[in-house]
Coordinates of C-alpha atoms in Angstrom, one line a residue:
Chain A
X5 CA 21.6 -27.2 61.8
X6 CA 24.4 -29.0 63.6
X7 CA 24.3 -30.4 67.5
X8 CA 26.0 -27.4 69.6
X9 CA 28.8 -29.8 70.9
X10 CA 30.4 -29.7 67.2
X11 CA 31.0 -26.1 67.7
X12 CA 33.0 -24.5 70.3
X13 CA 33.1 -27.1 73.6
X14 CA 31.7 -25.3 76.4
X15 CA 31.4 -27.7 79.0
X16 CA 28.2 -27.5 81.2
X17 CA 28.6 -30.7 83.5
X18 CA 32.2 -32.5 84.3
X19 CA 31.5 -35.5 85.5
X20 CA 35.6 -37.3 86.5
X21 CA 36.5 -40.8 88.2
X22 CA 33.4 -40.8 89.3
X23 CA 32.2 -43.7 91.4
X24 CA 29.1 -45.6 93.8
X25 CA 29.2 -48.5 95.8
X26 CA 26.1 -49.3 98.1
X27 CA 26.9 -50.7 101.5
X28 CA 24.5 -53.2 102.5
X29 CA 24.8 -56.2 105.5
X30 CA 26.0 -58.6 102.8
X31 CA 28.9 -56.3 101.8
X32 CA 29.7 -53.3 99.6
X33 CA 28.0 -53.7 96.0
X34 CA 29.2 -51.6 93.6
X35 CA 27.0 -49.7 91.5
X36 CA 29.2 -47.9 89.0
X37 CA 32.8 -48.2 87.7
X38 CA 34.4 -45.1 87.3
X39 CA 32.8 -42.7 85.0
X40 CA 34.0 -39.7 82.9
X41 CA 31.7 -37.5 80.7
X42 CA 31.8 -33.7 80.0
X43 CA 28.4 -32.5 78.6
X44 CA 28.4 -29.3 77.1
X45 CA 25.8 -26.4 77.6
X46 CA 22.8 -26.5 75.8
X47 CA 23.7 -30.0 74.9
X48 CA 21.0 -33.1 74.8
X49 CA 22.8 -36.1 76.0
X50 CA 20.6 -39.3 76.7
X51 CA 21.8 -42.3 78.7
X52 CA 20.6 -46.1 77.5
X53 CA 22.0 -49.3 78.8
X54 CA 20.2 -52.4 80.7
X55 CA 18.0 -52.2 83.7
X56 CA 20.2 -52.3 86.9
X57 CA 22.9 -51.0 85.3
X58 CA 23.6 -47.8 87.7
X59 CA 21.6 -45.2 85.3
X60 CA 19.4 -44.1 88.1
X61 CA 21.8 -43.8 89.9
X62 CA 24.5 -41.4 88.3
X63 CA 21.4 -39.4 87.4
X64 CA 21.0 -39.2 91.1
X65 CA 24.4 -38.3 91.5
X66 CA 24.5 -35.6 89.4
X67 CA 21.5 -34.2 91.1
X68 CA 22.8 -34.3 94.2
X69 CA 20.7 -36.6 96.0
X70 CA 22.8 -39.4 96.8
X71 CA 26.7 -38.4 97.7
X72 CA 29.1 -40.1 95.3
X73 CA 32.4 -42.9 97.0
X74 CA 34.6 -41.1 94.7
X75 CA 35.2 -38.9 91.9
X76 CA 34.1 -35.6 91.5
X77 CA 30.9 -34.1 89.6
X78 CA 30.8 -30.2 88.5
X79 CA 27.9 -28.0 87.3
X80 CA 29.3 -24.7 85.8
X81 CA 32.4 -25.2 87.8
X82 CA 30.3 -25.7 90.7
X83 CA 30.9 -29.3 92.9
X84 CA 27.8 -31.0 93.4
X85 CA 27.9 -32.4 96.9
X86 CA 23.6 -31.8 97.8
X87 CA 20.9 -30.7 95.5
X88 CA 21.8 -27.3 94.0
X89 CA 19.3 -24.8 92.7
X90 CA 20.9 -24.9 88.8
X91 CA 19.0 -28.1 88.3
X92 CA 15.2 -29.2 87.4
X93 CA 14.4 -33.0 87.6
X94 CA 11.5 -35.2 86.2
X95 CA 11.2 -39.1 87.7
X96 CA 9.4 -41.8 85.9
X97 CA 6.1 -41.1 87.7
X98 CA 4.9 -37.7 87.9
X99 CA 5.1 -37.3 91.4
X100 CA 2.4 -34.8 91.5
X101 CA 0.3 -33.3 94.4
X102 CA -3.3 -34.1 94.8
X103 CA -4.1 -31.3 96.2
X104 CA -2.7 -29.1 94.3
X105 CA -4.4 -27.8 90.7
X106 CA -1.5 -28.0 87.7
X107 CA -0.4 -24.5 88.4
X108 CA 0.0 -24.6 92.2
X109 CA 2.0 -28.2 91.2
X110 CA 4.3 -26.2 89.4
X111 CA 4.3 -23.3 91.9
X112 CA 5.6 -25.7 94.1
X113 CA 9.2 -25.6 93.3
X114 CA 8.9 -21.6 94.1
X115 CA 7.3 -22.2 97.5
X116 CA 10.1 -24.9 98.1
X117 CA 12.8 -22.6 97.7
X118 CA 11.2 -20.0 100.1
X119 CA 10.8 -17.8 96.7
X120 CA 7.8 -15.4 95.9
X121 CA 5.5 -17.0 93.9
X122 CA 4.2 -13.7 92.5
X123 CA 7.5 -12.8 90.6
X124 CA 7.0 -16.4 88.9
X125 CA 3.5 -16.0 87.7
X126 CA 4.7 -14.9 84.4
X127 CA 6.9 -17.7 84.2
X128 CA 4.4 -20.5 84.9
X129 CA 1.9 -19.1 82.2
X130 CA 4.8 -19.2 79.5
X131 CA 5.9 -22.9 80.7
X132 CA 2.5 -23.8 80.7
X133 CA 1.9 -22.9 76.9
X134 CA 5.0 -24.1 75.4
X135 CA 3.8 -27.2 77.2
X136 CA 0.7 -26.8 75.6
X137 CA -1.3 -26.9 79.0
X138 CA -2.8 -23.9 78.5
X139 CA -6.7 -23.7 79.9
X140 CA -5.8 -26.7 82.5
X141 CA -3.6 -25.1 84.8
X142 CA -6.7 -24.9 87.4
X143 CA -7.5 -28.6 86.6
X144 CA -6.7 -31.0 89.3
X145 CA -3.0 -33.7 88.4
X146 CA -5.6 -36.5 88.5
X147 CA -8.1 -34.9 85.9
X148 CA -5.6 -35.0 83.5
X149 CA -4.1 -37.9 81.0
X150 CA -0.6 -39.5 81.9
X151 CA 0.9 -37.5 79.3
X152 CA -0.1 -34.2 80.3
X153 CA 0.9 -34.9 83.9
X154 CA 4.5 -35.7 82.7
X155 CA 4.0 -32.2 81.0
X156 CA 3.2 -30.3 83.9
X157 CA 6.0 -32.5 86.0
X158 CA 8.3 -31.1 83.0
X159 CA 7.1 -27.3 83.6
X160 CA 7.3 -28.0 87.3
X161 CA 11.2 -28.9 86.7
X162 CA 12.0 -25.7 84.4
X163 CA 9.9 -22.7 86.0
X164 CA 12.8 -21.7 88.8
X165 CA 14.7 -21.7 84.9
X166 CA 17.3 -23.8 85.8
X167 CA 20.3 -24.2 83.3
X168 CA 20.1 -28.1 83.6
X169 CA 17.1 -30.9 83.3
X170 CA 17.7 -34.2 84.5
X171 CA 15.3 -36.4 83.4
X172 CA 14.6 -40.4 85.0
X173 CA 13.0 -42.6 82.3
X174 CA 9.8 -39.5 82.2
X175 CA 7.7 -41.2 80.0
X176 CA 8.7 -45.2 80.5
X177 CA 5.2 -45.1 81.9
X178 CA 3.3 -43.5 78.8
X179 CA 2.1 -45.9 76.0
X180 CA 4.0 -46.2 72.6
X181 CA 1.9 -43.6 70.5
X182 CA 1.8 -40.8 73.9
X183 CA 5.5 -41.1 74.6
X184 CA 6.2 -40.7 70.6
X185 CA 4.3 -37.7 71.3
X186 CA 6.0 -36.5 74.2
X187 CA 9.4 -37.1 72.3
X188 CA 8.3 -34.5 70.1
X189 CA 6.7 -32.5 72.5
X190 CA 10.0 -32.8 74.5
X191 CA 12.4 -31.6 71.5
X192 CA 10.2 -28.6 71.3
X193 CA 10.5 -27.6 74.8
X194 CA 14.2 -28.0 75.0
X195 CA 14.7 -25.7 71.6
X196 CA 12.1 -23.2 73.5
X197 CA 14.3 -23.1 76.3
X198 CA 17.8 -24.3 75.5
X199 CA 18.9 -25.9 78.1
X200 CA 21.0 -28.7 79.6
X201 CA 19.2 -32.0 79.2
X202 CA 20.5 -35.3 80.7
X203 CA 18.1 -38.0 79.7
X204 CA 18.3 -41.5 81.0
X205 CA 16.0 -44.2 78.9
X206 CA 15.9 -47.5 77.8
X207 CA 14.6 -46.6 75.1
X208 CA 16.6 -46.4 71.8
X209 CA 14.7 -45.2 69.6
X210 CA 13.7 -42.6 72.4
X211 CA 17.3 -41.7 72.6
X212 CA 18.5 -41.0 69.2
X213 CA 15.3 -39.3 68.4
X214 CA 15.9 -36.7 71.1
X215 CA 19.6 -36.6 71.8
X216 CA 22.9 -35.0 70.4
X217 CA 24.8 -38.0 71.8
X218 CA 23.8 -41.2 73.2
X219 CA 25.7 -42.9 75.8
X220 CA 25.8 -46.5 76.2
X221 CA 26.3 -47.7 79.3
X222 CA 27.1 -51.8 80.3
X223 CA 25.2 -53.8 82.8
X224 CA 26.3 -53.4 86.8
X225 CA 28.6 -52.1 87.7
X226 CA 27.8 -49.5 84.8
X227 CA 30.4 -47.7 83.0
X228 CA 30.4 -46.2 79.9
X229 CA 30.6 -48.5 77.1
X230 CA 30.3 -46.5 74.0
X231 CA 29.2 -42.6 73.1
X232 CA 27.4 -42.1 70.0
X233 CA 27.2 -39.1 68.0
X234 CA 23.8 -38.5 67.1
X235 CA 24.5 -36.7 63.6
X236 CA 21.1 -36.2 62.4
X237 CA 19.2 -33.0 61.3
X238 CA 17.3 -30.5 63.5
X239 CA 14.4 -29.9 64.2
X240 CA 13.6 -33.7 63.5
X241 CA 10.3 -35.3 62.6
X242 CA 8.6 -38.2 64.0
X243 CA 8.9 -39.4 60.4
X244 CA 13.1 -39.3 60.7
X245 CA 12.7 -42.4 62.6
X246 CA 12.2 -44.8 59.3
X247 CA 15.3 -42.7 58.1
X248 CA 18.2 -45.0 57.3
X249 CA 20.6 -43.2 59.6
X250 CA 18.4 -43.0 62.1
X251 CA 18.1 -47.1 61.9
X252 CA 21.6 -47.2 61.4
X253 CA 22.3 -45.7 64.7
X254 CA 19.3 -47.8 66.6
X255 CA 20.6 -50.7 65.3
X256 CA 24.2 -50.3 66.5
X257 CA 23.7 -49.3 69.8
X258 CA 21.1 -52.5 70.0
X259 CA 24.3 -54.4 69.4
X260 CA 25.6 -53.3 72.5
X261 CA 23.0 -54.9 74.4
X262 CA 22.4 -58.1 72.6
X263 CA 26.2 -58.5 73.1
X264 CA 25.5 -58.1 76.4
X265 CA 22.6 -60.4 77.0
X266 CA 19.6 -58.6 77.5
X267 CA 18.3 -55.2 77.4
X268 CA 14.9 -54.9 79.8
X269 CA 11.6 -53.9 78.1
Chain B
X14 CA -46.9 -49.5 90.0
X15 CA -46.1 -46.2 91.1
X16 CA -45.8 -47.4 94.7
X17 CA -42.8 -50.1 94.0
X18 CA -40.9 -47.4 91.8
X19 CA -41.4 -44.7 95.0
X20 CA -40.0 -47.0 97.3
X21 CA -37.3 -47.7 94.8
X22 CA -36.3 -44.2 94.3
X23 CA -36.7 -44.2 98.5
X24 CA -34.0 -47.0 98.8
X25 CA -32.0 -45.1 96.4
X26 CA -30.9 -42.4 98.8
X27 CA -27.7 -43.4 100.7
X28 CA -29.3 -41.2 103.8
X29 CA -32.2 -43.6 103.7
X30 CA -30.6 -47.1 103.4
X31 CA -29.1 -47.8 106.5
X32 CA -32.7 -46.1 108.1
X33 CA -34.5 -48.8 106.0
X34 CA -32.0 -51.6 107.1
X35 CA -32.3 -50.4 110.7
X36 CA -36.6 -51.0 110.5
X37 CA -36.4 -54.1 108.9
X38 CA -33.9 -55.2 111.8
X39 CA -36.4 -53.5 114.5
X40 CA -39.4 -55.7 112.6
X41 CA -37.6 -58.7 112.4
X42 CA -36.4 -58.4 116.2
X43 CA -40.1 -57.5 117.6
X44 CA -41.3 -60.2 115.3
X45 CA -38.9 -62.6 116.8
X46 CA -39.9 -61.6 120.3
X47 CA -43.3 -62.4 119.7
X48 CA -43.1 -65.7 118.0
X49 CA -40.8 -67.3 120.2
X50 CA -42.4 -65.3 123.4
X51 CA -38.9 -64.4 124.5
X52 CA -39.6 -62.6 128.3
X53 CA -38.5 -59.2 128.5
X54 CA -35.8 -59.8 130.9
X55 CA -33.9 -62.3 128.4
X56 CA -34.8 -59.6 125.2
X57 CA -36.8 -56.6 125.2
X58 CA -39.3 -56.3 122.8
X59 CA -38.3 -53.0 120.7
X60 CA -41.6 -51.1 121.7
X61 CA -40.6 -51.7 125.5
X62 CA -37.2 -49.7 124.5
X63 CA -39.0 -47.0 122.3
X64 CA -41.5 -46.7 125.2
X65 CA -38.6 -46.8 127.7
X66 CA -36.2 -44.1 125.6
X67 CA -39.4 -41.5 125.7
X68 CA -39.9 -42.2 129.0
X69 CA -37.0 -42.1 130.7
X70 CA -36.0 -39.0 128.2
X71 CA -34.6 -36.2 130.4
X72 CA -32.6 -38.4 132.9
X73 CA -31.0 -40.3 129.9
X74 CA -30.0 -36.9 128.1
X75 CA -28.8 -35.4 132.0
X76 CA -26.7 -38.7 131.9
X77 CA -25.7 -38.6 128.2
X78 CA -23.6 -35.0 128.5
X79 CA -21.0 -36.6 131.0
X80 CA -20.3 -39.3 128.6
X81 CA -20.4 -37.0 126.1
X82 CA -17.8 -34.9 127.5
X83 CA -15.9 -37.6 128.9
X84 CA -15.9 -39.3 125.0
X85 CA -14.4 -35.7 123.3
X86 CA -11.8 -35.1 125.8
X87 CA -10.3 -38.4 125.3
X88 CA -10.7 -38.3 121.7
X89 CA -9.0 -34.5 122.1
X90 CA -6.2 -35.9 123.7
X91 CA -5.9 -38.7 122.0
X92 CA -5.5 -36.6 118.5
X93 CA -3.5 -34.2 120.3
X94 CA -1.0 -37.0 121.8
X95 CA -1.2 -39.2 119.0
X96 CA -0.4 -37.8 115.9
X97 CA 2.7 -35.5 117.2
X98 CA 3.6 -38.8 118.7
X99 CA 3.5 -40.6 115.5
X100 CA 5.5 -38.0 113.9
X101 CA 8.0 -38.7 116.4
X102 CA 7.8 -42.3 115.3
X103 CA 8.2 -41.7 111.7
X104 CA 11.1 -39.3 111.9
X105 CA 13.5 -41.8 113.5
X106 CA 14.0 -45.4 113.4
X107 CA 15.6 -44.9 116.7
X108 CA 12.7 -43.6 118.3
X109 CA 10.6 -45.9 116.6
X110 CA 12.0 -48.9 118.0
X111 CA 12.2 -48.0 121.7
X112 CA 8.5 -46.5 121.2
X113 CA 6.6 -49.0 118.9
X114 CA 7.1 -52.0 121.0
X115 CA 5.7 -50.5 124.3
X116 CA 3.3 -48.6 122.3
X117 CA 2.1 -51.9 121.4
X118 CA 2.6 -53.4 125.1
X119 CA 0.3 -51.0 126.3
X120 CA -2.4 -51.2 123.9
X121 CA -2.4 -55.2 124.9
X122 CA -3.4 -54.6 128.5
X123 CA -7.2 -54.9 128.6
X124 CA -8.3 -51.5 130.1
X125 CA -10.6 -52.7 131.9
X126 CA -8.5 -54.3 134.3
X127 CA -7.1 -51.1 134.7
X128 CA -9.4 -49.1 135.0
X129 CA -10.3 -49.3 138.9
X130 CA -6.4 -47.5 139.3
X131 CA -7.7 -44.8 137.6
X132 CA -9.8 -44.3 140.4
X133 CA -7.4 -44.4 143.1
X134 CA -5.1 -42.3 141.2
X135 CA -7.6 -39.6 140.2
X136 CA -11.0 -40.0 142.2
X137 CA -14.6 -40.0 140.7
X138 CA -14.6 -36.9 138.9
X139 CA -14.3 -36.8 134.9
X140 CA -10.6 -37.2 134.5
X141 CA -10.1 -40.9 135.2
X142 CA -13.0 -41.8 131.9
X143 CA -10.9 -38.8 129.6
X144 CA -7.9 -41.1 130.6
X145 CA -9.8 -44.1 130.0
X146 CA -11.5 -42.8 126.6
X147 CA -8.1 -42.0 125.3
X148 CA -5.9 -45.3 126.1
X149 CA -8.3 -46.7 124.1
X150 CA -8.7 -44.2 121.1
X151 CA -5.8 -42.8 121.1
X152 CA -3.7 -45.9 119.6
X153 CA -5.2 -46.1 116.3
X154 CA -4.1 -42.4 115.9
X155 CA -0.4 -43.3 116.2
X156 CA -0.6 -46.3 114.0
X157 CA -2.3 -44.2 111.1
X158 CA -0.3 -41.5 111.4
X159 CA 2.5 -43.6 111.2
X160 CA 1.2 -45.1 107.9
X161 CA -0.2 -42.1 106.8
X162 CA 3.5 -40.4 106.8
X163 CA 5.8 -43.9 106.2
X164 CA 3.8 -44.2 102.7
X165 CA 4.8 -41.8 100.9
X166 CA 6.2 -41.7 97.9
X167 CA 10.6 -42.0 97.9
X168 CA 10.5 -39.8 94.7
X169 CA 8.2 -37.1 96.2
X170 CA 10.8 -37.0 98.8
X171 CA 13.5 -36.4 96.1
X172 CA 11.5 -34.1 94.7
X173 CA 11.2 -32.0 97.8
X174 CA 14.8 -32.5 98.5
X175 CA 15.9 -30.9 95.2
X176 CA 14.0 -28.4 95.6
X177 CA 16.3 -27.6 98.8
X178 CA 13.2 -27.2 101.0
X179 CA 14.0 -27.4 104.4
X180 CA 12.4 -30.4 106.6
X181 CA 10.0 -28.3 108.4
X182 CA 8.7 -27.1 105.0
X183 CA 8.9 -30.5 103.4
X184 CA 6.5 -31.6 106.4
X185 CA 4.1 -28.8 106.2
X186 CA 3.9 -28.7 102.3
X187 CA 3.7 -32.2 101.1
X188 CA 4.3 -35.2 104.0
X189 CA 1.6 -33.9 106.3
X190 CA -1.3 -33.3 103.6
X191 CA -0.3 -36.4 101.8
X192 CA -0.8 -38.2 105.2
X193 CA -4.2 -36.6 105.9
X194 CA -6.4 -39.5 104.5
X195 CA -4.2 -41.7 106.6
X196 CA -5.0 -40.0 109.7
X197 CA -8.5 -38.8 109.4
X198 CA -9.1 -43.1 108.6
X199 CA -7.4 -43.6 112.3
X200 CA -9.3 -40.6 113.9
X201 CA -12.7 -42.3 112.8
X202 CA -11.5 -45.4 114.5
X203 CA -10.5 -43.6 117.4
X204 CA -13.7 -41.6 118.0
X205 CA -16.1 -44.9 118.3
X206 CA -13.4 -46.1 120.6
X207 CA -13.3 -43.2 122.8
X208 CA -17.0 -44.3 123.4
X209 CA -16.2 -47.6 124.8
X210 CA -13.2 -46.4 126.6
X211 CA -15.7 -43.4 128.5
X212 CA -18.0 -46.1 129.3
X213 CA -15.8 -48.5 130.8
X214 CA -14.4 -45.8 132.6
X215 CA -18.1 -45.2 134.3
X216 CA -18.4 -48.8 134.7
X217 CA -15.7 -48.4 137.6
X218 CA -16.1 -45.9 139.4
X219 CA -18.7 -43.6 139.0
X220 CA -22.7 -41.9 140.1
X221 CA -23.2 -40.1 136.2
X222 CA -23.1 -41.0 132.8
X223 CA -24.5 -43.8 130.1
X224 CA -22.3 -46.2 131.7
X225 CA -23.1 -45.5 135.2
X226 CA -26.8 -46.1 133.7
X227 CA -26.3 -49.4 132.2
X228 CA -24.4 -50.5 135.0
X229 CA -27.5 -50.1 137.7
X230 CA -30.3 -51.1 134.5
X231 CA -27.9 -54.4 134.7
X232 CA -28.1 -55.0 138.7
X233 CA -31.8 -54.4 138.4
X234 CA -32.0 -57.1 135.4
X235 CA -34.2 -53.7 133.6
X236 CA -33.1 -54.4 129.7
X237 CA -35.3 -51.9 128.0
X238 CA -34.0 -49.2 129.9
X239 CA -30.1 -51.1 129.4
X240 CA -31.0 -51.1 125.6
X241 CA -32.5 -47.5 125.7
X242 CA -29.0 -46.7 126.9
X243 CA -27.3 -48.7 124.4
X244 CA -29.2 -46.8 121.6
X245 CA -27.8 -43.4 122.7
X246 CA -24.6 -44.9 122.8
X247 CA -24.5 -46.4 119.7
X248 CA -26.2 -43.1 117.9
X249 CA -23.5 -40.9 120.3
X250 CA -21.2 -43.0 117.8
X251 CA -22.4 -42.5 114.4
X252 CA -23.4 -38.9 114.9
X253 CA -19.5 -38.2 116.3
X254 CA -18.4 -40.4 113.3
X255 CA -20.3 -38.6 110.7
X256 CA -19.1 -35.3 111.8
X257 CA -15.4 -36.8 111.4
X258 CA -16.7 -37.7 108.0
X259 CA -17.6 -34.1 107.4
X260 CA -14.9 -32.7 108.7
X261 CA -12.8 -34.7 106.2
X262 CA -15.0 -34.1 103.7
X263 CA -13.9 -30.1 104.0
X264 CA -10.5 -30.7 104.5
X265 CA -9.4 -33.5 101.9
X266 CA -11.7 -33.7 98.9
X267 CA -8.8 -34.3 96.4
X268 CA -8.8 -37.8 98.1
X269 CA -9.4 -40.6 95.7
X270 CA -12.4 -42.1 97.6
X271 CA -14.4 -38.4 96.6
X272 CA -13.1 -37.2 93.5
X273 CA -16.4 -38.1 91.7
X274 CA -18.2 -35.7 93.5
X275 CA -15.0 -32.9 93.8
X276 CA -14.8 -32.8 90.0
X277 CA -18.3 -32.5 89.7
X278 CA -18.1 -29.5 91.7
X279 CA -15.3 -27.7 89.6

């Protein structure tokens, strides 16, 4: 099984010259050099590089929450100037409700959008067991382990089915063995549901596990300093990751960073 | 044996601890009175109170419901003033910076010092203590509220915004709920506030009412009855208080401070 990039390009998000410089009293500080990248539909594309270096913050940009200074994004030909509904996102932190029991957490992004929940029910119980959630969904967010919250913040992001899922370092909060778990987890989800996946990490290991390329990015202002092509098997194992390729490819994208100086962990 | 472990088991009820704390005070105090023969118009031994709170029974309840009244009006307003005006507040930094600093002006002038213009302005009726009752209760309100709404979380604010819910929806659905802790913490405040600020309010001008009460128990140097008074102000308090604490209870039991007992219920 090949990555679906190798095949026919269909790019999903076209991201050109683009650009963000944060104004503050003590002048303009840029945040990121002008960036290209197409990503293609379907496609797994994970973005390392050293803390500070902007990755939040295109991840932003292609969501739609912050306006770029320049340059232009596209989602299915669409410009991205404010949120649009095409797109699910999952922050570090769960950012769950309270109040609200797993289901009505991932109800949410229905209510939001002024939908009716009752055409989504369906929906919700098939996100909910391909997360393997099944039996909590009337548990309360706080009842449940840090890993299954990021799960239910992952169903919350894909139940309005959108055709891209942005994700913000999900499970840089999750210890070692849960987030090697989730990784799996994770891979399973996206084949369930082929869709879009923009993953930013600082993780390496994280990222080649998961992702049909890897994009390295340098320290402020970011930019992208290498892409890697991630040309491992599918579905892969937990146990690929004492696979000599798969060290091969951790290992050179370390470089980038000890080149650098540091890499934050 | 069986004694020590049923008075234990006694002191193990929260409903019963701050009773027991309460008697061993009243002991101590009584004791205290007759050891060092303190006269009862320095410190009322608490029998003359008891004996004074029965006695005097139906006059203090007639003069309890004015206070009373006075006591929830202010509180009333002081919810229904406050928190829209904190939401005001902490929509705009605009509005929070010509508002917050005379908010806080205001709240510095003692209110007792004002308290006589109240009279002037709007007589001897009930008004002038509902004013008084809510300067003071309504400003922990607005501070809360403020907190209560500036603390929450920038990515649940993301959140909401890609989900392209409008503001009004974005309030209703997650900023309001999440600051519902927030304010019910400032309400409590307010409520035993709204006491003090009815009273003062009698102090000035005034013929009813626990503060009219104290005020003439003072001039006639009578401290069991000024004590007697004191107690149904203070229990006018805690029983307001708890039924904030109830209400709360209803309304937000996913808070952190009761989840022991919410999941236990699920």
């Amino acid at each position: 099984m090949s990555a679906p990039h190798v095949a026919v390009r269909n790019v999903h998000i076209e991201i050109r010259g683009l650009t963000k410089t944060y104004k503050s009293k003590t002048g303009s500080v840029p945040s990121l050099k002008p960036i290209d990248l197409d990503i293609d539909k379907g496609e797994f594309v994970a973005i390392v590089g050293p803390s500070g270096c902007g990755k939040s913050t295109l991840l932003k940009l292609v969501a739609g929450l912050l306006p770029a200074t320049s340059g232009t994004i596209r989602i299915g030909g669409a410009n991205v100037k404010e949120p649009i509904d095409d797109i699910g996102i999952v922050f570090q932190s769960p950012v769950l409700l309270p109040w609200r029991t797993v289901r009505d957490n991932i109800m949410l992004q229905i209510q939001m959008r002024g939908r009716r929940a009752a055409d989504y029910e369906e929906a919700v119980a098939r996100l909910l067991k391909t997360a393997g959630l099944e039996g909590f969904e009337h548990r309360f967010p706080w009842e449940l382990s840090g890993g299954m919250q990021q799960r239910a913040a992952i169903c919350r992001a894909l139940v309005h089915d959108p055709s891209v899922l942005l994700m913000d370092e999900p499970f840089g909060a999750l210890d070692a063995m849960t987030r090697e778990r989730m990784n799996a987890e994770l891979q399973r989800i996206w084949y369930a549901t082929k869709k879009t996946v923009l993953l930013i990490t600082h993780s390496i290991p994280e990222a080649v596990f998961l992702a049909d390329r890897v994009v390295v990015m340098s320290s402020r202002p970011g930019s992208v300093e290498a892409i890697y092509d991630i040309d491992l098997p599918r579905p892969r194992d937990l146990s690929i990751m004492g696979d000599p390729r798969f060290v091969r490819y951790t290992q050179d994208i370390r470089k980038h960073f000890f080149a650098q100086g540091e890499l934050d962990h | 044996m069986w004694i020590l472990r049923s008075v234990k088991s006694i002191a193990g009820s929260d409903a019963i601890r701050p009773v027991l704390l309460m008697l061993i005070i009243l002991v101590a105090w009584d004791l205290c009175v007759r050891i060092f023969r303190i006269p009862p118009y320095l410190i009322p031994a608490p029998t003359y109170v008891v004996y004074e709170l029965v006695n005097q029974w139906p006059m203090l309840l007639r003069e309890t419901l004015p206070t009373l009244y006075a006591t929830l009006g202010g509180f009333a307003l002081s919810a229904l003033v406050g928190i829209p005006l904190a939401m005001l507040i902490a929509s705009s930094r605009t509005i929070e910076s010509y508002l917050y600093p005379i908010l806080v002006f205001s709240q510095s002038i003692p209110k007792i010092a004002v308290a006589p213009l109240f009279v002037v302005w709007f007589g001897f009726g009930i008004f002038p203590k509902v004013i008084s009752a809510f300067l003071l209760g309504v400003f922990p309100v607005v501070v809360a509220t403020v907190l209560g709404l500036k603390s929450i979380d920038k990515d649940m604010l993301d959140l909401a915004r890609s989900m392209r819910a409008g503001p009004l929806r974005t309030f209703l659905r997650v900023r309001l709920p999440s600051a519902l802790p927030s304010i019910f913490g400032g309400l409590k405040v307010s409520i035993t506030l709204a006491v003090v600020g009815a009273v003062v309010g009698e102090f000035v001008g005034s013929n009813s009412g626990l503060g009219y009460v104290l005020q003439v128990a003072n001039g006639n140097f009578d401290l069991p009855l000024m004590f007697a008074a004191l107690f149904i102000l203070s229990m006018m308090g805690v029983v307001l208080f708890m039924l904030l604490d109830f209400a709360e209870h209803l309304l937000i039991p996913w808070h952190a401070s009761r989840r022991d007992e919410f999941a236990g219920q699920t």
